[in-house]
Structures are given as C-alpha cells and as structure tokens.
C-alpha cells in the first residue's frame, strides 16, 4: 500500500554557504559593533554639509583654541575652526581614499592573479616573479617617490596607494584560481568551447568572491593608515582639503597645550580601524568553508 502524502515527512531545506556565513557573522558581537559604528560614522560624514554646525573653512581667531564646550563640542583649532566639523569633512576624504585605493588594488590584483593562475607555466612564472620584485621594494618609499616627483593630487594618491596594495591580492587570487581551474565544472565549460575570458569572468571569479571580499575588507584599514601616515608627513592630502592624518599631525604639534586637537581625530581614526578589522576578521571566519563544516 502506498504511503499517504500527509505521512511523508517534510524534507528540511538546506542553507547556502552565504546564508550560513551571514548567520555566523551576525553572532559576532564585535563585528556588529563595528558595522553599526561605521554606518553611523559614514552617514555623519556623508551628511556633513547638512549637519555640520559651522562652515568647514570659517576662521574666527576670537574663538581660537577653545576647549570642548557647549558651542564647540570638540573644541576649536588655533585658527578658530570647529574641530567636529573638520573631523566630519576629514572623514569624507579618509574614507574616499580608503575605498578608491582599495578598489584600484582589488581590480589590478584580481586581474593579475586570475591570468597568472589560469595560464600557469612560463606566463605564471614571469608574472609572479614581477610580483616578487615589487615586494622587494619598500612600499612606503615607492609612494613617497611618486608623491614627491609628480603633482600631488587626490587621483595620484588613489593610484599610488592602490599600486602598492595589489600584490597580496594577486597572490591570493592566483592560489584560488589554481585550486579550482581543474575542477569538473571548469572542464565542462572548456568542453562547451567557452572562451578563456568568459571562463575566468563568468565561472572562476564568482567562485572566489569570498576571499576577495575578506581581503578587501582588511585592505581598507591598511590603506587608510597609510594615507594618514603620508598626510602626517605632509605628502598626502593637500590644504585646503583635510583628512584625519592631517588633523592628527596638526594636533601632535600642539598636543601639550591643546590635547583635544590630537585626542578626537586620533579616536576617530583608531575606532574606524578597529571596526574595519573586526568586520574583516568576522567575514573571514564566516566565509571560511572549513569553519562551515565544524
């Protein structure tokens, strides 16, 4: 006698790797804190022209070097400019540098690593030896040389930092491509006569997005820290534009007399870097296929 439909137990639906990974991410309290903090801070920076209490470039020497108070919640600098307003506008520059330079490094690293891993052989050897040579050259010195010998601009800053941050991404992508290029679904794509370009961009790259996202998240704080270091040396963003690195440099010059000029920009940068690292670590744990089997 055939079994009645109502007696058949429902088969539980499975969860995708991304769904399980996001579930693990949501259980990471530090990652949630970092995400909320970054969302609020980025929103404040984006809306700076609307919510800033004072004009960014307005100077009033009669209010110079005022400590934090009711009229200026984070105090003022020696020129009477509101520090809270400058932090908001400086955050826009720092986040822009972090995101754009990271995008450059991801684009170059993914393309370079994909083709090196796919073709292999002599092409892979030549391409990766070029990466090794670039690794041997000090990153910071290379960026400083570019900023000294060429006209300083935001576009050059994006390109210079991105040009030294793509090397590790290329190695990660190459290793991932080499690990999956001999799997069955790639052999099937070859058998169907698909072009190399289509196989790489339609079949291989979608399967390595996890490591790319993870490393990209960890690259953003490294880029922001490098920009702050360059701005601290006077080689980064140029006045009248400002970034957190410039604010920290200005605060360090007067830290004994006006400590708030160093404390608040330093806190903004430190908490942002902590939050980005929390998110990156949580994404690494959430999207790691080995942790999903545990």
mmCIF file of C-alpha atoms in Angstrom:
data_model
loop_
_atom_site.group_PDB
_atom_site.id
_atom_site.type_symbol
_atom_site.label_atom_id
_atom_site.label_comp_id
_atom_site.label_asym_id
_atom_site.label_seq_id
_atom_site.Cartn_x
_atom_site.Cartn_y
_atom_site.Cartn_z
ATOM 1 C CA UNK A 1 0.000 0.000 0.000
ATOM 2 C CA UNK A 2 1.402 3.346 -0.998
ATOM 3 C CA UNK A 3 2.241 5.834 1.697
ATOM 4 C CA UNK A 4 -0.156 8.760 2.052
ATOM 5 C CA UNK A 5 1.232 12.180 1.223
ATOM 6 C CA UNK A 6 0.436 13.500 4.708
ATOM 7 C CA UNK A 7 2.584 10.757 6.248
ATOM 8 C CA UNK A 8 5.668 11.780 4.307
ATOM 9 C CA UNK A 9 7.972 13.880 6.463
ATOM 10 C CA UNK A 10 8.909 17.232 5.096
ATOM 11 C CA UNK A 11 12.465 17.370 3.876
ATOM 12 C CA UNK A 12 14.282 20.264 5.575
ATOM 13 C CA UNK A 13 15.575 22.831 3.151
ATOM 14 C CA UNK A 14 19.318 23.376 3.102
ATOM 15 C CA UNK A 15 21.098 26.654 3.647
ATOM 16 C CA UNK A 16 23.540 28.174 1.212
ATOM 17 C CA UNK A 17 27.125 28.890 2.211
ATOM 18 C CA UNK A 18 26.437 32.639 2.122
ATOM 19 C CA UNK A 19 23.365 32.280 4.358
ATOM 20 C CA UNK A 20 25.246 30.173 6.899
ATOM 21 C CA UNK A 21 28.171 32.585 6.780
ATOM 22 C CA UNK A 22 25.990 35.603 7.428
ATOM 23 C CA UNK A 23 24.417 33.731 10.325
ATOM 24 C CA UNK A 24 27.849 33.286 11.901
ATOM 25 C CA UNK A 25 28.674 36.919 11.156
ATOM 26 C CA UNK A 26 25.548 38.135 12.970
ATOM 27 C CA UNK A 27 26.604 36.213 16.088
ATOM 28 C CA UNK A 28 29.904 38.103 16.269
ATOM 29 C CA UNK A 29 29.260 40.981 18.683
ATOM 30 C CA UNK A 30 32.450 42.858 17.802
ATOM 31 C CA UNK A 31 31.562 42.731 14.106
ATOM 32 C CA UNK A 32 28.058 44.028 14.822
ATOM 33 C CA UNK A 33 29.504 46.857 16.912
ATOM 34 C CA UNK A 34 31.953 47.705 14.139
ATOM 35 C CA UNK A 35 29.238 47.639 11.484
ATOM 36 C CA UNK A 36 26.912 49.904 13.472
ATOM 37 C CA UNK A 37 29.710 52.319 14.359
ATOM 38 C CA UNK A 38 30.912 52.532 10.752
ATOM 39 C CA UNK A 39 27.391 53.010 9.421
ATOM 40 C CA UNK A 40 26.756 55.912 11.802
ATOM 41 C CA UNK A 41 30.157 57.494 11.164
ATOM 42 C CA UNK A 42 29.932 57.192 7.370
ATOM 43 C CA UNK A 43 26.397 58.603 7.464
ATOM 44 C CA UNK A 44 27.586 61.586 9.509
ATOM 45 C CA UNK A 45 30.473 62.209 7.095
ATOM 46 C CA UNK A 46 28.235 61.957 4.027
ATOM 47 C CA UNK A 47 25.720 64.364 5.559
ATOM 48 C CA UNK A 48 28.423 66.739 6.826
ATOM 49 C CA UNK A 49 27.276 69.698 4.682
ATOM 50 C CA UNK A 50 23.817 69.379 6.249
ATOM 51 C CA UNK A 51 24.623 68.617 9.890
ATOM 52 C CA UNK A 52 27.968 70.369 10.464
ATOM 53 C CA UNK A 53 27.396 73.182 12.967
ATOM 54 C CA UNK A 54 29.897 75.510 11.293
ATOM 55 C CA UNK A 55 31.405 76.111 7.889
ATOM 56 C CA UNK A 56 34.432 73.976 7.103
ATOM 57 C CA UNK A 57 36.736 76.890 6.180
ATOM 58 C CA UNK A 58 35.344 79.546 8.518
ATOM 59 C CA UNK A 59 38.062 81.056 10.705
ATOM 60 C CA UNK A 60 37.408 83.112 13.806
ATOM 61 C CA UNK A 61 40.552 83.966 15.769
ATOM 62 C CA UNK A 62 38.491 85.179 18.708
ATOM 63 C CA UNK A 63 37.436 81.534 19.248
ATOM 64 C CA UNK A 64 40.904 80.128 18.622
ATOM 65 C CA UNK A 65 41.974 77.041 20.613
ATOM 66 C CA UNK A 66 38.793 76.802 22.658
ATOM 67 C CA UNK A 67 38.446 73.569 24.673
ATOM 68 C CA UNK A 68 35.383 71.364 24.138
ATOM 69 C CA UNK A 69 32.222 73.089 25.339
ATOM 70 C CA UNK A 70 28.594 73.766 24.561
ATOM 71 C CA UNK A 71 29.303 75.895 21.485
ATOM 72 C CA UNK A 72 32.057 73.643 20.114
ATOM 73 C CA UNK A 73 31.586 70.076 21.332
ATOM 74 C CA UNK A 74 35.135 69.064 20.317
ATOM 75 C CA UNK A 75 36.774 72.437 20.677
ATOM 76 C CA UNK A 76 38.469 74.578 18.035
ATOM 77 C CA UNK A 77 41.928 74.770 16.480
ATOM 78 C CA UNK A 78 44.246 77.811 16.779
ATOM 79 C CA UNK A 79 42.515 79.421 13.779
ATOM 80 C CA UNK A 80 39.087 79.132 15.413
ATOM 81 C CA UNK A 81 37.799 76.382 13.130
ATOM 82 C CA UNK A 82 35.343 73.932 14.667
ATOM 83 C CA UNK A 83 37.095 70.577 15.209
ATOM 84 C CA UNK A 84 33.920 68.473 14.958
ATOM 85 C CA UNK A 85 33.201 69.952 11.533
ATOM 86 C CA UNK A 86 36.774 69.340 10.379
ATOM 87 C CA UNK A 87 36.622 65.711 11.565
ATOM 88 C CA UNK A 88 33.445 65.122 9.565
ATOM 89 C CA UNK A 89 34.935 66.590 6.393
ATOM 90 C CA UNK A 90 38.269 64.886 7.042
ATOM 91 C CA UNK A 91 36.432 61.577 7.375
ATOM 92 C CA UNK A 92 34.981 62.041 3.894
ATOM 93 C CA UNK A 93 38.496 62.302 2.476
ATOM 94 C CA UNK A 94 39.899 59.409 4.526
ATOM 95 C CA UNK A 95 37.030 57.083 3.588
ATOM 96 C CA UNK A 96 37.277 58.126 -0.065
ATOM 97 C CA UNK A 97 40.994 57.331 -0.137
ATOM 98 C CA UNK A 98 40.417 54.005 1.608
ATOM 99 C CA UNK A 99 37.631 52.874 -0.711
ATOM 100 C CA UNK A 100 39.081 54.157 -4.006
ATOM 101 C CA UNK A 101 42.641 52.948 -3.387
ATOM 102 C CA UNK A 102 41.305 49.568 -2.271
ATOM 103 C CA UNK A 103 39.181 49.376 -5.431
ATOM 104 C CA UNK A 104 42.310 50.013 -7.523
ATOM 105 C CA UNK A 105 44.271 47.334 -5.671
ATOM 106 C CA UNK A 106 41.420 44.808 -5.969
ATOM 107 C CA UNK A 107 40.961 45.458 -9.698
ATOM 108 C CA UNK A 108 44.657 45.086 -10.512
ATOM 109 C CA UNK A 109 45.245 42.193 -8.115
ATOM 110 C CA UNK A 110 42.241 40.153 -9.261
ATOM 111 C CA UNK A 111 43.037 40.523 -12.966
ATOM 112 C CA UNK A 112 46.761 39.825 -12.488
ATOM 113 C CA UNK A 113 46.247 36.842 -10.191
ATOM 114 C CA UNK A 114 43.468 35.374 -12.344
ATOM 115 C CA UNK A 115 45.518 35.310 -15.525
ATOM 116 C CA UNK A 116 48.675 34.095 -13.757
ATOM 117 C CA UNK A 117 46.800 31.235 -12.092
ATOM 118 C CA UNK A 118 44.822 30.298 -15.212
ATOM 119 C CA UNK A 119 47.639 30.172 -17.768
ATOM 120 C CA UNK A 120 50.319 28.795 -15.430
ATOM 121 C CA UNK A 121 53.677 27.691 -16.806
ATOM 122 C CA UNK A 122 56.102 30.342 -18.035
ATOM 123 C CA UNK A 123 53.447 33.078 -18.004
ATOM 124 C CA UNK A 124 52.712 32.399 -14.332
ATOM 125 C CA UNK A 125 56.427 32.309 -13.516
ATOM 126 C CA UNK A 126 57.133 35.643 -15.220
ATOM 127 C CA UNK A 127 54.100 37.380 -13.712
ATOM 128 C CA UNK A 128 54.762 36.167 -10.174
ATOM 129 C CA UNK A 129 58.481 36.978 -10.361
ATOM 130 C CA UNK A 130 57.422 40.529 -11.193
ATOM 131 C CA UNK A 131 55.271 40.464 -8.056
ATOM 132 C CA UNK A 132 58.262 39.221 -6.029
ATOM 133 C CA UNK A 133 60.423 42.055 -7.369
ATOM 134 C CA UNK A 134 57.728 44.584 -6.445
ATOM 135 C CA UNK A 135 57.529 43.046 -2.966
ATOM 136 C CA UNK A 136 61.276 43.619 -2.508
ATOM 137 C CA UNK A 137 60.830 47.366 -2.943
ATOM 138 C CA UNK A 138 59.652 49.235 0.197
ATOM 139 C CA UNK A 139 56.012 50.196 -0.338
ATOM 140 C CA UNK A 140 56.075 53.439 1.599
ATOM 141 C CA UNK A 141 59.214 54.700 -0.148
ATOM 142 C CA UNK A 142 57.625 53.976 -3.541
ATOM 143 C CA UNK A 143 54.536 56.017 -2.642
ATOM 144 C CA UNK A 144 56.666 58.844 -1.270
ATOM 145 C CA UNK A 145 58.702 58.950 -4.505
ATOM 146 C CA UNK A 146 55.526 59.189 -6.572
ATOM 147 C CA UNK A 147 54.126 61.957 -4.379
ATOM 148 C CA UNK A 148 57.403 63.933 -4.474
ATOM 149 C CA UNK A 149 58.178 63.736 -8.207
ATOM 150 C CA UNK A 150 54.640 64.141 -9.545
ATOM 151 C CA UNK A 151 51.999 66.769 -8.932
ATOM 152 C CA UNK A 152 50.189 65.962 -5.717
ATOM 153 C CA UNK A 153 46.505 65.293 -6.182
ATOM 154 C CA UNK A 154 43.780 63.039 -4.839
ATOM 155 C CA UNK A 155 43.809 60.998 -8.050
ATOM 156 C CA UNK A 156 47.553 60.366 -7.764
ATOM 157 C CA UNK A 157 47.116 59.427 -4.111
ATOM 158 C CA UNK A 158 44.464 56.830 -5.051
ATOM 159 C CA UNK A 159 46.693 55.405 -7.782
ATOM 160 C CA UNK A 160 49.903 55.436 -5.715
ATOM 161 C CA UNK A 161 48.435 53.621 -2.723
ATOM 162 C CA UNK A 162 46.488 51.205 -4.904
ATOM 163 C CA UNK A 163 49.664 50.455 -6.870
ATOM 164 C CA UNK A 164 51.395 49.037 -3.782
ATOM 165 C CA UNK A 165 48.455 47.217 -2.196
ATOM 166 C CA UNK A 166 47.530 44.845 -5.050
ATOM 167 C CA UNK A 167 50.429 42.403 -4.651
ATOM 168 C CA UNK A 168 48.968 40.291 -1.847
ATOM 169 C CA UNK A 169 45.575 40.268 -3.575
ATOM 170 C CA UNK A 170 47.237 38.914 -6.735
ATOM 171 C CA UNK A 171 48.808 36.061 -4.791
ATOM 172 C CA UNK A 172 45.550 35.181 -3.047
ATOM 173 C CA UNK A 173 43.568 35.164 -6.298
ATOM 174 C CA UNK A 174 46.252 33.145 -8.106
ATOM 175 C CA UNK A 175 46.171 30.445 -5.427
ATOM 176 C CA UNK A 176 42.368 30.295 -5.543
ATOM 177 C CA UNK A 177 42.282 30.079 -9.342
ATOM 178 C CA UNK A 178 44.868 27.295 -9.403
ATOM 179 C CA UNK A 179 42.849 25.317 -6.864
ATOM 180 C CA UNK A 180 39.611 25.320 -8.908
ATOM 181 C CA UNK A 181 40.700 25.517 -12.560
ATOM 182 C CA UNK A 182 40.896 21.713 -12.839
ATOM 183 C CA UNK A 183 37.510 21.020 -11.266
ATOM 184 C CA UNK A 184 34.701 19.361 -13.208
ATOM 185 C CA UNK A 185 32.578 22.437 -13.904
ATOM 186 C CA UNK A 186 35.603 24.196 -15.439
ATOM 187 C CA UNK A 187 36.320 21.139 -17.611
ATOM 188 C CA UNK A 188 32.672 21.231 -18.709
ATOM 189 C CA UNK A 189 32.997 24.911 -19.645
ATOM 190 C CA UNK A 190 36.084 24.094 -21.702
ATOM 191 C CA UNK A 191 34.212 21.235 -23.370
ATOM 192 C CA UNK A 192 31.453 23.622 -24.386
ATOM 193 C CA UNK A 193 34.024 25.739 -26.176
ATOM 194 C CA UNK A 194 33.749 28.815 -23.953
ATOM 195 C CA UNK A 195 36.490 31.404 -24.322
ATOM 196 C CA UNK A 196 39.167 31.888 -21.691
ATOM 197 C CA UNK A 197 37.827 35.362 -20.925
ATOM 198 C CA UNK A 198 34.328 34.029 -20.300
ATOM 199 C CA UNK A 199 35.510 31.101 -18.172
ATOM 200 C CA UNK A 200 37.560 33.402 -15.941
ATOM 201 C CA UNK A 201 34.957 36.136 -15.500
ATOM 202 C CA UNK A 202 31.779 34.015 -15.532
ATOM 203 C CA UNK A 203 32.858 30.820 -13.776
ATOM 204 C CA UNK A 204 36.091 31.278 -11.833
ATOM 205 C CA UNK A 205 35.818 34.772 -10.341
ATOM 206 C CA UNK A 206 32.288 34.238 -8.896
ATOM 207 C CA UNK A 207 33.679 31.229 -7.009
ATOM 208 C CA UNK A 208 36.492 33.188 -5.350
ATOM 209 C CA UNK A 209 34.480 36.217 -4.229
ATOM 210 C CA UNK A 210 34.677 35.119 -0.578
ATOM 211 C CA UNK A 211 38.460 35.506 -0.193
ATOM 212 C CA UNK A 212 38.401 38.670 -2.311
ATOM 213 C CA UNK A 213 35.750 40.289 -0.094
ATOM 214 C CA UNK A 214 37.576 39.251 3.069
ATOM 215 C CA UNK A 215 40.937 40.630 1.995
ATOM 216 C CA UNK A 216 39.344 43.796 0.584
ATOM 217 C CA UNK A 217 37.775 44.487 3.969
ATOM 218 C CA UNK A 218 41.174 44.078 5.620
ATOM 219 C CA UNK A 219 42.867 46.245 2.971
ATOM 220 C CA UNK A 220 40.716 49.326 3.628
ATOM 221 C CA UNK A 221 42.128 49.985 7.153
ATOM 222 C CA UNK A 222 45.676 49.406 5.873
ATOM 223 C CA UNK A 223 45.101 51.957 3.099
ATOM 224 C CA UNK A 224 43.568 54.491 5.488
ATOM 225 C CA UNK A 225 46.508 54.077 7.859
ATOM 226 C CA UNK A 226 48.983 54.578 5.002
ATOM 227 C CA UNK A 227 47.130 57.719 3.897
ATOM 228 C CA UNK A 228 47.202 59.037 7.471
ATOM 229 C CA UNK A 229 50.955 58.355 7.633
ATOM 230 C CA UNK A 230 51.575 60.177 4.344
ATOM 231 C CA UNK A 231 49.400 63.098 5.426
ATOM 232 C CA UNK A 232 51.253 63.180 8.739
ATOM 233 C CA UNK A 233 54.482 63.627 6.735
ATOM 234 C CA UNK A 234 52.850 66.328 4.590
ATOM 235 C CA UNK A 235 52.821 64.129 1.446
ATOM 236 C CA UNK A 236 49.160 63.165 1.398
ATOM 237 C CA UNK A 237 46.074 65.320 1.044
ATOM 238 C CA UNK A 238 46.979 68.948 0.479
ATOM 239 C CA UNK A 239 45.265 72.028 2.009
ATOM 240 C CA UNK A 240 42.620 73.361 1.912
ATOM 241 C CA UNK A 241 41.397 69.747 1.864
ATOM 242 C CA UNK A 242 41.900 67.825 5.066
ATOM 243 C CA UNK A 243 41.963 64.251 6.312
ATOM 244 C CA UNK A 244 42.287 62.590 9.691
ATOM 245 C CA UNK A 245 46.022 62.221 9.088
ATOM 246 C CA UNK A 246 46.414 65.983 8.658
ATOM 247 C CA UNK A 247 44.308 66.663 11.757
ATOM 248 C CA UNK A 248 46.466 64.255 13.772
ATOM 249 C CA UNK A 249 49.615 65.975 12.526
ATOM 250 C CA UNK A 250 48.260 69.387 13.492
ATOM 251 C CA UNK A 251 47.176 68.046 16.869
ATOM 252 C CA UNK A 252 50.584 66.471 17.517
ATOM 253 C CA UNK A 253 52.248 69.857 17.022
ATOM 254 C CA UNK A 254 50.209 71.409 19.854
ATOM 255 C CA UNK A 255 49.348 68.348 21.961
ATOM 256 C CA UNK A 256 50.863 69.735 25.160
ATOM 257 C CA UNK A 257 48.817 72.947 25.073
ATOM 258 C CA UNK A 258 45.669 71.746 23.260
ATOM 259 C CA UNK A 259 45.395 67.945 23.718
ATOM 260 C CA UNK A 260 41.850 67.738 22.306
ATOM 261 C CA UNK A 261 43.194 68.571 18.835
ATOM 262 C CA UNK A 262 45.012 65.212 18.885
ATOM 263 C CA UNK A 263 42.636 63.108 21.001
ATOM 264 C CA UNK A 264 39.453 63.432 18.892
ATOM 265 C CA UNK A 265 40.964 62.844 15.412
ATOM 266 C CA UNK A 266 43.035 60.007 16.864
ATOM 267 C CA UNK A 267 39.926 58.415 18.364
ATOM 268 C CA UNK A 268 38.037 58.729 15.075
ATOM 269 C CA UNK A 269 40.818 57.019 13.130
ATOM 270 C CA UNK A 270 41.505 54.362 15.781
ATOM 271 C CA UNK A 271 37.861 53.351 16.226
ATOM 272 C CA UNK A 272 37.395 53.209 12.454
ATOM 273 C CA UNK A 273 40.427 50.950 12.020
ATOM 274 C CA UNK A 274 39.299 48.722 14.898
ATOM 275 C CA UNK A 275 35.800 48.441 13.408
ATOM 276 C CA UNK A 276 37.089 47.563 9.942
ATOM 277 C CA UNK A 277 39.388 44.905 11.384
ATOM 278 C CA UNK A 278 36.546 43.455 13.470
ATOM 279 C CA UNK A 279 34.404 43.209 10.327
ATOM 280 C CA UNK A 280 37.239 41.708 8.292
ATOM 281 C CA UNK A 281 38.012 39.066 10.927
ATOM 282 C CA UNK A 282 34.325 38.181 11.246
ATOM 283 C CA UNK A 283 33.920 37.866 7.469
ATOM 284 C CA UNK A 284 36.985 35.627 7.302
ATOM 285 C CA UNK A 285 35.523 33.318 9.945
ATOM 286 C CA UNK A 286 32.022 33.436 8.415
ATOM 287 C CA UNK A 287 33.021 32.749 4.811
ATOM 288 C CA UNK A 288 35.739 30.195 5.505
ATOM 289 C CA UNK A 289 34.391 26.900 4.073
ATOM 290 C CA UNK A 290 36.309 24.889 6.685
ATOM 291 C CA UNK A 291 34.531 26.654 9.551
ATOM 292 C CA UNK A 292 31.149 25.872 7.961
ATOM 293 C CA UNK A 293 31.830 22.130 8.402
ATOM 294 C CA UNK A 294 32.544 22.419 12.108
#
